PDB file of C-alpha atoms in Angstrom:
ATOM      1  CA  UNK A   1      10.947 -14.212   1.003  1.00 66.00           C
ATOM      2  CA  UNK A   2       9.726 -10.466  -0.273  1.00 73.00           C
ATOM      3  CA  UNK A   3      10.507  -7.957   1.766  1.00 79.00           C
ATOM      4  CA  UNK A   4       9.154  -4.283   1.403  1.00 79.00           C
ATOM      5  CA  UNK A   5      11.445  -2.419  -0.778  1.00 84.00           C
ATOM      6  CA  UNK A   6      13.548  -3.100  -4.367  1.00 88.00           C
ATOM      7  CA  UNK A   7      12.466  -6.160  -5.892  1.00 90.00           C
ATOM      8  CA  UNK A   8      11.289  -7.617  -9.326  1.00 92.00           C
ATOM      9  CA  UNK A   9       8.215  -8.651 -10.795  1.00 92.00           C
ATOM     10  CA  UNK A  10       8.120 -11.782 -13.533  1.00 94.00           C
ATOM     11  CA  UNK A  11       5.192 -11.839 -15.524  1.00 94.00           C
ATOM     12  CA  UNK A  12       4.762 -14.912 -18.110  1.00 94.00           C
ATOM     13  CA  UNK A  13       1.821 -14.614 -20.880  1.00 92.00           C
ATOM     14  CA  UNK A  14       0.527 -17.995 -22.491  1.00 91.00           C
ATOM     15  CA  UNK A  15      -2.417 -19.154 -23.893  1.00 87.00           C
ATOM     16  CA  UNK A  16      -5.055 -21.262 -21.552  1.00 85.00           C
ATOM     17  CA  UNK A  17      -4.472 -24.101 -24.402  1.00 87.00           C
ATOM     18  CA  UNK A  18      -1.101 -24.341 -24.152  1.00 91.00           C
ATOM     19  CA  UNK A  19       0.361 -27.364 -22.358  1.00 93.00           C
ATOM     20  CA  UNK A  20       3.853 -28.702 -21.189  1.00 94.00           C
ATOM     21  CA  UNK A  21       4.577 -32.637 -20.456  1.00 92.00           C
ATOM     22  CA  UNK A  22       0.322 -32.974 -21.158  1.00 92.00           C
ATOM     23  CA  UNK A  23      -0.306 -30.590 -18.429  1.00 93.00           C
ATOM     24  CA  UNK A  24      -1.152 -26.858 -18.783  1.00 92.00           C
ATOM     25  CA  UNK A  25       1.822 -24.405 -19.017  1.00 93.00           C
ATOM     26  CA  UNK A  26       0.560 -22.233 -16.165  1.00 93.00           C
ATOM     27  CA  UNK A  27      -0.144 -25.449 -13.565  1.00 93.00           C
ATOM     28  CA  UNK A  28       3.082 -27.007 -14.461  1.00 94.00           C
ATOM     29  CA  UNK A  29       4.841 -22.907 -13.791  1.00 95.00           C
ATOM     30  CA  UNK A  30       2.303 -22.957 -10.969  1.00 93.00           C
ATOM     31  CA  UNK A  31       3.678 -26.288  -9.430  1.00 92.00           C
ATOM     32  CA  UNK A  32       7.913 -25.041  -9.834  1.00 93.00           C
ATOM     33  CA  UNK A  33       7.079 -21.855  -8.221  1.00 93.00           C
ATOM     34  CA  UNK A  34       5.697 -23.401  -5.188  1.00 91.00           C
ATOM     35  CA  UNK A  35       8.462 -26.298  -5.176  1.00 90.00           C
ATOM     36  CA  UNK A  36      11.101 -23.380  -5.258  1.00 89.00           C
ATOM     37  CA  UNK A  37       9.157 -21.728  -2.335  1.00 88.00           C
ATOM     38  CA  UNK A  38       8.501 -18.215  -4.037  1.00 90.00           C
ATOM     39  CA  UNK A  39       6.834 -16.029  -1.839  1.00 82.00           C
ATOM     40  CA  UNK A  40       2.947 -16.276  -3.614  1.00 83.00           C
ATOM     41  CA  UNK A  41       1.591 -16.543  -7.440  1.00 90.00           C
ATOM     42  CA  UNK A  42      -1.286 -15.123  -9.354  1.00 90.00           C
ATOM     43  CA  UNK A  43      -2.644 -16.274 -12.468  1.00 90.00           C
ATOM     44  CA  UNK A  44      -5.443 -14.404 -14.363  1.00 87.00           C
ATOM     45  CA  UNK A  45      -7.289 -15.749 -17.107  1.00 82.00           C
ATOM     46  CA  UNK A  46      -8.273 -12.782 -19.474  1.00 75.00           C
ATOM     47  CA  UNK A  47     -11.941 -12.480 -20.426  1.00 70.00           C
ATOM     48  CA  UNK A  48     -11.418 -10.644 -23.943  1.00 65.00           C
ATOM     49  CA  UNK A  49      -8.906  -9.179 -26.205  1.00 62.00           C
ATOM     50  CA  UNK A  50      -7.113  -9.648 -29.133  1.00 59.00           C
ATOM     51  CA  UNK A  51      -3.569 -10.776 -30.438  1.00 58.00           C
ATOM     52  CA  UNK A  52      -1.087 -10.475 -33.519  1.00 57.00           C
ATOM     53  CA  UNK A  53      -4.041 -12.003 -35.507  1.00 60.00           C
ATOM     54  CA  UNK A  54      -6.112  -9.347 -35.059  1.00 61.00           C
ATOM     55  CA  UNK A  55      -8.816 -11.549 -33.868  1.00 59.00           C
ATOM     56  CA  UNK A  56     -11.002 -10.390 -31.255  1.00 60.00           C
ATOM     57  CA  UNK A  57     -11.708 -13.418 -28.220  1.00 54.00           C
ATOM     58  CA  UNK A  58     -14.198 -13.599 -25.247  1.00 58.00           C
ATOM     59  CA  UNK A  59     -14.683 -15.725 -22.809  1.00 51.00           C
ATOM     60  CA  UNK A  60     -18.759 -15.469 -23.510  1.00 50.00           C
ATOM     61  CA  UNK A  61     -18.051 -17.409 -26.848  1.00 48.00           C
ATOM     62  CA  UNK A  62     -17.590 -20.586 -25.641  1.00 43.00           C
ATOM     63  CA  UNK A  63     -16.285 -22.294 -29.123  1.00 48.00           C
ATOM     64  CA  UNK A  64     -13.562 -19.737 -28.438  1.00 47.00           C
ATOM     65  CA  UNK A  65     -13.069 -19.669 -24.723  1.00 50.00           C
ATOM     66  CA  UNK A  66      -9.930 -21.723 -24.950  1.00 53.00           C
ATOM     67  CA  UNK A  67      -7.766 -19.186 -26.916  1.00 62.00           C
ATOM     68  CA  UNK A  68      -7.742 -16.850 -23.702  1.00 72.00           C
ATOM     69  CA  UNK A  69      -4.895 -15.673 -22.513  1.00 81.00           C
ATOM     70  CA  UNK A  70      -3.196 -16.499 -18.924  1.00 88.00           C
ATOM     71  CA  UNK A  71      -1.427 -14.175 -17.042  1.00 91.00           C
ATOM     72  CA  UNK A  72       0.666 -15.641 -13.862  1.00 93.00           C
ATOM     73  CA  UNK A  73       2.665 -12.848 -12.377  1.00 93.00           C
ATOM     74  CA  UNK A  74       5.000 -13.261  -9.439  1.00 92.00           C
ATOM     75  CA  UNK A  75       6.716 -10.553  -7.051  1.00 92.00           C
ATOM     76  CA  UNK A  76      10.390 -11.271  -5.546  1.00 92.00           C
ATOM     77  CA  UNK A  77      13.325 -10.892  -4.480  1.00 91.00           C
ATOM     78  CA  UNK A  78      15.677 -10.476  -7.705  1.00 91.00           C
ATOM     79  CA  UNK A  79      17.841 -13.603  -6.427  1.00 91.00           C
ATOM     80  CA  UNK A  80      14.635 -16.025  -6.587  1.00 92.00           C
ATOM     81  CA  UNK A  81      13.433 -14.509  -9.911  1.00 93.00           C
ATOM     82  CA  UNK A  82      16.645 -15.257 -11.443  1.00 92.00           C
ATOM     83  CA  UNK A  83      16.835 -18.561 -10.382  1.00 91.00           C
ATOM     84  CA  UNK A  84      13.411 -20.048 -11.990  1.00 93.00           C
ATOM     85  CA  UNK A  85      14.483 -18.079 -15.050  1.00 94.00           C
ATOM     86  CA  UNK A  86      16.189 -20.465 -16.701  1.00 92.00           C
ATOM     87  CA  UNK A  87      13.033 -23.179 -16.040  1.00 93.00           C
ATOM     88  CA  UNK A  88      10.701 -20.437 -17.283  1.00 94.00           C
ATOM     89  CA  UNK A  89      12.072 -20.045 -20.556  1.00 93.00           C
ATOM     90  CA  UNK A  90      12.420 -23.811 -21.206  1.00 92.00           C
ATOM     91  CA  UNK A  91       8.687 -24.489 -20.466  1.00 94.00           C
ATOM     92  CA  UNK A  92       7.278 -21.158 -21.953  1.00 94.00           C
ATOM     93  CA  UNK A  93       7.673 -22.167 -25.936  1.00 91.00           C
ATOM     94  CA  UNK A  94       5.001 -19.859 -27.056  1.00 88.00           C
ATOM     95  CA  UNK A  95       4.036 -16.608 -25.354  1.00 88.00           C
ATOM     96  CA  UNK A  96       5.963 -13.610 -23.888  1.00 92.00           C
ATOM     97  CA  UNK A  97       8.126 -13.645 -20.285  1.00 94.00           C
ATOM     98  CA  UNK A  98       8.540 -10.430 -18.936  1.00 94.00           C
ATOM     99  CA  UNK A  99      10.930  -9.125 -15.749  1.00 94.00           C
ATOM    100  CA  UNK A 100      10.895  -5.872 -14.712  1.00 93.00           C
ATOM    101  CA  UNK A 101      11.886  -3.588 -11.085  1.00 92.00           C
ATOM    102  CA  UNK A 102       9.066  -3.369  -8.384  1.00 90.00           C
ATOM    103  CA  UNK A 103       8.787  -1.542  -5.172  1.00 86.00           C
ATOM    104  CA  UNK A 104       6.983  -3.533  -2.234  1.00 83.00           C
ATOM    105  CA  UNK A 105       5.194  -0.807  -0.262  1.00 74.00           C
ATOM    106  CA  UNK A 106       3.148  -3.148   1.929  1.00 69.00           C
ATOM    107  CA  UNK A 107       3.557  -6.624   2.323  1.00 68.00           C
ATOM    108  CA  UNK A 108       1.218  -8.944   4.699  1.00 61.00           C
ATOM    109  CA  UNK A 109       1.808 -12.554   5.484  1.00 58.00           C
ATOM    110  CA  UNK A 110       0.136 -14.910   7.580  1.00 53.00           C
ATOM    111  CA  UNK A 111       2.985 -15.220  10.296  1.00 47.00           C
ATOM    112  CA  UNK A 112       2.330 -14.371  14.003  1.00 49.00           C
ATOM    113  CA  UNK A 113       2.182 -11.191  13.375  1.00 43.00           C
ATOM    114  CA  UNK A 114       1.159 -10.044  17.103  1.00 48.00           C
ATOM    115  CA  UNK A 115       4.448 -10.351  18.557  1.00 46.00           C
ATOM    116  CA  UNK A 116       5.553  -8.136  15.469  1.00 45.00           C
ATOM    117  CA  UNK A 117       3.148  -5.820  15.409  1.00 47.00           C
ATOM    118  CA  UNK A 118       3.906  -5.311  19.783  1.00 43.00           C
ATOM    119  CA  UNK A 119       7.670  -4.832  18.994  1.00 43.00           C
ATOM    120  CA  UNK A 120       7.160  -2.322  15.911  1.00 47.00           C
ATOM    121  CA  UNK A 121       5.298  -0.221  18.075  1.00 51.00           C
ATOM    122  CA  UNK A 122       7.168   0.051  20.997  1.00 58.00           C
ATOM    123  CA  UNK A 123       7.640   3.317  21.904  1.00 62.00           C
ATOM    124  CA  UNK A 124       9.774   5.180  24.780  1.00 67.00           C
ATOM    125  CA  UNK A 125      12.388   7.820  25.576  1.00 76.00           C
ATOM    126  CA  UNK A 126      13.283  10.564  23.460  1.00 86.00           C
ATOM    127  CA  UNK A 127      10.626  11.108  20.549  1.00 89.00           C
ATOM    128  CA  UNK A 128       9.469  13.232  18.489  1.00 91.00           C
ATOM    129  CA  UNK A 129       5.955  14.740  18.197  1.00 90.00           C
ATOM    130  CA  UNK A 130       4.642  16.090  14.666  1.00 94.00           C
ATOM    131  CA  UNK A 131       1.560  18.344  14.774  1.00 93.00           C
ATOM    132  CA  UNK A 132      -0.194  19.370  11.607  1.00 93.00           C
ATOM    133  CA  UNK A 133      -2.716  21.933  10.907  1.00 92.00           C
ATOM    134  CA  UNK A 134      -5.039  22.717   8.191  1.00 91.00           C
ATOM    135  CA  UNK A 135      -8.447  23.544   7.964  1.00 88.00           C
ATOM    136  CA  UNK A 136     -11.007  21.401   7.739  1.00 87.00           C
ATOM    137  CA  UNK A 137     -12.670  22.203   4.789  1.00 89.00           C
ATOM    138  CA  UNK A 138      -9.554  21.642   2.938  1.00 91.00           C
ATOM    139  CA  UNK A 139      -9.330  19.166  -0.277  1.00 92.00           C
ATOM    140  CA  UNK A 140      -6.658  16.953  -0.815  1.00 92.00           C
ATOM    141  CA  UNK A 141      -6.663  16.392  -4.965  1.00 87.00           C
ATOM    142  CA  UNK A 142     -10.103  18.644  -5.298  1.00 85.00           C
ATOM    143  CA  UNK A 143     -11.834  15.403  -3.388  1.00 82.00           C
ATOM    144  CA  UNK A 144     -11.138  13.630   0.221  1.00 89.00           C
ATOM    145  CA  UNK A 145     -10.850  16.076   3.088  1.00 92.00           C
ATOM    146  CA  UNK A 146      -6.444  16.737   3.424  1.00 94.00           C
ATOM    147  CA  UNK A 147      -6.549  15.476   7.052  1.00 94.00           C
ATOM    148  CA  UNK A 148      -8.482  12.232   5.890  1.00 93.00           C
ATOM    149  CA  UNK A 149      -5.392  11.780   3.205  1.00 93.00           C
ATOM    150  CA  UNK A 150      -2.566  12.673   5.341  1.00 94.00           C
ATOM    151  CA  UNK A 151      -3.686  10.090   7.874  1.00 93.00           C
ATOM    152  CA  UNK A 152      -4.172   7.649   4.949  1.00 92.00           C
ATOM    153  CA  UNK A 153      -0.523   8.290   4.293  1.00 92.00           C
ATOM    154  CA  UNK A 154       0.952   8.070   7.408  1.00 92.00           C
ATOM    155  CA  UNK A 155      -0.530   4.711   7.977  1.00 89.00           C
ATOM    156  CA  UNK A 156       1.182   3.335   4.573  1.00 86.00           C
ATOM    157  CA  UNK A 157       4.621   4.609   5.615  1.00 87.00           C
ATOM    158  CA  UNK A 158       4.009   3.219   9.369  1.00 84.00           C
ATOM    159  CA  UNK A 159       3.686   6.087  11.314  1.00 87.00           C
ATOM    160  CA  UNK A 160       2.953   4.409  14.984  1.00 82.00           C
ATOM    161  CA  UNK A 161      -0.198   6.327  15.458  1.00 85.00           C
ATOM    162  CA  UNK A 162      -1.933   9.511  14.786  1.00 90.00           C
ATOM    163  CA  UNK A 163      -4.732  11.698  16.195  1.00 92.00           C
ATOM    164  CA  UNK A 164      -7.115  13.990  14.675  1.00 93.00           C
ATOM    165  CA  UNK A 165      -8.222  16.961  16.840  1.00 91.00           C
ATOM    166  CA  UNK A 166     -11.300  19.181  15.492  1.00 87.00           C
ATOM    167  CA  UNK A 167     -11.183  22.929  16.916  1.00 80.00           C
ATOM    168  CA  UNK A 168     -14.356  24.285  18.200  1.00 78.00           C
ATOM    169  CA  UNK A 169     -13.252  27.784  18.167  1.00 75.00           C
ATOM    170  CA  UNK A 170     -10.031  29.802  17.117  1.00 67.00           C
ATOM    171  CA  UNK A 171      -8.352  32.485  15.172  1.00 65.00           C
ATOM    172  CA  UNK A 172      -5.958  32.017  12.488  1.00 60.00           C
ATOM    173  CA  UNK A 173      -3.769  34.975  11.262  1.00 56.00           C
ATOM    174  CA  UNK A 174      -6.168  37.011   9.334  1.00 57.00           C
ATOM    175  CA  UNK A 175      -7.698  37.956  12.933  1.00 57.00           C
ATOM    176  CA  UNK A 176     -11.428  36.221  12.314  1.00 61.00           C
ATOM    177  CA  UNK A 177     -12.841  34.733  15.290  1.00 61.00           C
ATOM    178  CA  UNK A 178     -14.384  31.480  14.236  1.00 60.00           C
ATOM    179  CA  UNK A 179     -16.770  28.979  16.579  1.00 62.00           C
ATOM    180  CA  UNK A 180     -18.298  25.817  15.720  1.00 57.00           C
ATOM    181  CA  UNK A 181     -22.075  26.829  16.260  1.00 57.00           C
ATOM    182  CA  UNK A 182     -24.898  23.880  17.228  1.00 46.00           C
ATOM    183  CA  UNK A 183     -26.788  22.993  13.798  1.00 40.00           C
ATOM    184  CA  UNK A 184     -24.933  25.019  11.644  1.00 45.00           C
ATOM    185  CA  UNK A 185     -21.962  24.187   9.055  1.00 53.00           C
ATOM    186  CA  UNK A 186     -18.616  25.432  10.629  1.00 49.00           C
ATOM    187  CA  UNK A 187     -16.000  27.223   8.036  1.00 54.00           C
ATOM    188  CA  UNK A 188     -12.660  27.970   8.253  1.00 63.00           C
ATOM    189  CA  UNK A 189     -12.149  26.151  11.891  1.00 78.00           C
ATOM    190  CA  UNK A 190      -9.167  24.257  11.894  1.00 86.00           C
ATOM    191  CA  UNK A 191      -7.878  20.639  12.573  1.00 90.00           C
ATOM    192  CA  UNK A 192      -5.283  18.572  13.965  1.00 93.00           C
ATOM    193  CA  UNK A 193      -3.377  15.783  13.142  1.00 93.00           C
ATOM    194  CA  UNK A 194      -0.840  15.109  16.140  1.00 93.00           C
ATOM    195  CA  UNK A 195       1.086  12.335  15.727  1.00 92.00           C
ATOM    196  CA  UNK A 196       3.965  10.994  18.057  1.00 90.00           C
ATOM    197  CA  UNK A 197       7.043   8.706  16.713  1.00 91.00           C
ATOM    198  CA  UNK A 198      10.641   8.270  16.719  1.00 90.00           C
ATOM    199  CA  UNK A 199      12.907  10.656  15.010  1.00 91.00           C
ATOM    200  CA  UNK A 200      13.635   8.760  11.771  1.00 91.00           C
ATOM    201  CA  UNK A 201      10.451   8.136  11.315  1.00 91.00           C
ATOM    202  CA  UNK A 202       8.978  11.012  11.425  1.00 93.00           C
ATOM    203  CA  UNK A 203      11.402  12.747   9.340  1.00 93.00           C
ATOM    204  CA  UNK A 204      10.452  10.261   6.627  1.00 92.00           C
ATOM    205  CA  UNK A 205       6.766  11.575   6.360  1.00 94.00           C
ATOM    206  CA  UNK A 206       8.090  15.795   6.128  1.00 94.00           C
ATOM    207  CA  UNK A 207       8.722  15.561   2.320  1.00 93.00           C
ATOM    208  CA  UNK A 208       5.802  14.363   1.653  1.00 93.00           C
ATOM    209  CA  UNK A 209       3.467  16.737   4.090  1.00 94.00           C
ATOM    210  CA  UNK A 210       5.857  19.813   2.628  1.00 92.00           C
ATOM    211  CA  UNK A 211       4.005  18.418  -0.861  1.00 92.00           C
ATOM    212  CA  UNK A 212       0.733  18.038   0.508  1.00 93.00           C
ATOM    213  CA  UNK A 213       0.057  20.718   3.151  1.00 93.00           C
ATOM    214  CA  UNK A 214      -0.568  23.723   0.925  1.00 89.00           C
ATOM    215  CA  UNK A 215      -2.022  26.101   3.341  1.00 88.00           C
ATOM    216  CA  UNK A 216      -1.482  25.554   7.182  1.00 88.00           C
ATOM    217  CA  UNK A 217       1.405  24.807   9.873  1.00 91.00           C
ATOM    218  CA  UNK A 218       3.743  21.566  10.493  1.00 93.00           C
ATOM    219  CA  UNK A 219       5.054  22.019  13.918  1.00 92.00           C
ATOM    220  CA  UNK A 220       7.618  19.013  15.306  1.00 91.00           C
ATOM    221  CA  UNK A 221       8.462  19.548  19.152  1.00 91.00           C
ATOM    222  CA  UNK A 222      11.361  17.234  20.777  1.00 90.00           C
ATOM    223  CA  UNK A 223       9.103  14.842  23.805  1.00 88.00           C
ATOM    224  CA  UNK A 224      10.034  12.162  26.246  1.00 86.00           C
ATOM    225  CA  UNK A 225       7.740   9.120  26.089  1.00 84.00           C
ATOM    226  CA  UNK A 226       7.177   8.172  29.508  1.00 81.00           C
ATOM    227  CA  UNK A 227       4.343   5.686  29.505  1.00 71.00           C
ATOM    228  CA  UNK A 228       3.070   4.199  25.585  1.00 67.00           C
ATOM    229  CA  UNK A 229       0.366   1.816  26.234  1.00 65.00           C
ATOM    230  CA  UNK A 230      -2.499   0.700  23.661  1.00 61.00           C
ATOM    231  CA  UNK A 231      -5.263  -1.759  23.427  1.00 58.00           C
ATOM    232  CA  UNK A 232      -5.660  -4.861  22.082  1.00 55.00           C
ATOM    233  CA  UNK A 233      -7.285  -5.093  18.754  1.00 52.00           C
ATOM    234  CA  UNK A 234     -10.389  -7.216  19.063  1.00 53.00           C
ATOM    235  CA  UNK A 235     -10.157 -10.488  16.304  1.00 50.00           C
ATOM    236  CA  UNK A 236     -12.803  -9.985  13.704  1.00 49.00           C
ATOM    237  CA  UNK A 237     -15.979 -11.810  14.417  1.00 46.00           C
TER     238      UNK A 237
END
């Protein structure tokens, strides 16, 4: 089963056409993948391009339609990649196999994940609490708002929650009083992202706010958890 982290990433090429025992190379690849219980398979069907012929195919031609290429890619653990290897390059007569390292950053399954999710984000005792702040009107990449992205990024490295804070008044260290006046646009006032977590984790995320928080203050204060609660996500109607 692929787990988040190292793994490998086989990616066979063959034509639509091509077939194996009467049977279409990418079914019958299709079919020992799923007997061998990999993890999940893709295949894409290109819709133009060209090959060593120098012939350029679409799918919109139909008389031509069959000379598209198939892509079926799997993602795995290196043990289970090596293992339909051997298969692969049996059935795979024409066309190009390729294997090459992978990083899993996120991977979702369909198991119960409610327990999961309840035990992951358990927190109690001695903690850690990370507080960020930057100012409001500042652009992560010349685009999204920073505080937008660093949330964005603390969800994908599973942060167990965060909070953003918007300041309706303040002074920074230039001495400027700012205030958020009624029906007009506020500069300069600040925001916070406060965010509470256990000590590994949250030294995971500092390399990567030292890179992104240009201008502001990262403050991390030792806490005791004494209550965590949260609520039930509602299931999608």
């Amino acid at each position: 089963m692929v787990k988040v982290g190292a793994a490998k990433k086989l990616t066979v090429y063959v034509d639509e056409a091509d077939k194996y025992g009467g049977k279409p190379v990418y079914e019958v690849l299709l079919d020992i993948f799923f007997k061998k219980k990999l993890a999940g398979v893709s295949v894409f069907k290109g819709v133009a391009g060209y090959g060593s012929d120098g012939v350029f195919h679409t799918a919109k031609i139909l008389e031509l339609s069959l000379n598209m290429p198939v892509k079926i890619e799997v993602v795995e653990s290196e043990e289970l990649i090596n293992k339909v290897l051997p298969t692969v390059y049996q059935i795979v007569e024409k066309g190009m196999v390729e294997v090459s390292d992978t990083n899993v950053i996120k991977c979702s399954r369909n198991a119960p994940v409610e327990q999961e999710e309840v035990m992951r984000m358990k927190l109690e005792g001695k903690a850690k609490m990370l507080r960020i702040i930057v100012s409001e009107d500042d652009k992560w990449e010349g685009e999204e708002p920073l505080y937008e992205a660093i949330v964005k990024r603390l969800i994908m490295m599973d942060m167990a929650g965060a909070t953003v804070y918007k300041a309706i008044a303040g002074y920074g260290p230039h001495r400027r009083y700012h205030k958020k006046k009624t029906l007009a646009k506020s500069r300069d006032l600040s925001v916070q992202i406060l965010a509470i977590d256990k000590e590994e984790n949250i030294n995971k995320v500092l390399p990567v706010l030292d890179d992104m928080v240009g201008e502001g203050i990262v403050v991390l204060t030792d806490v005791d958890v004494i209550k965590y609660t949260h609520r039930d996500v509602a299931p999608d109607l």
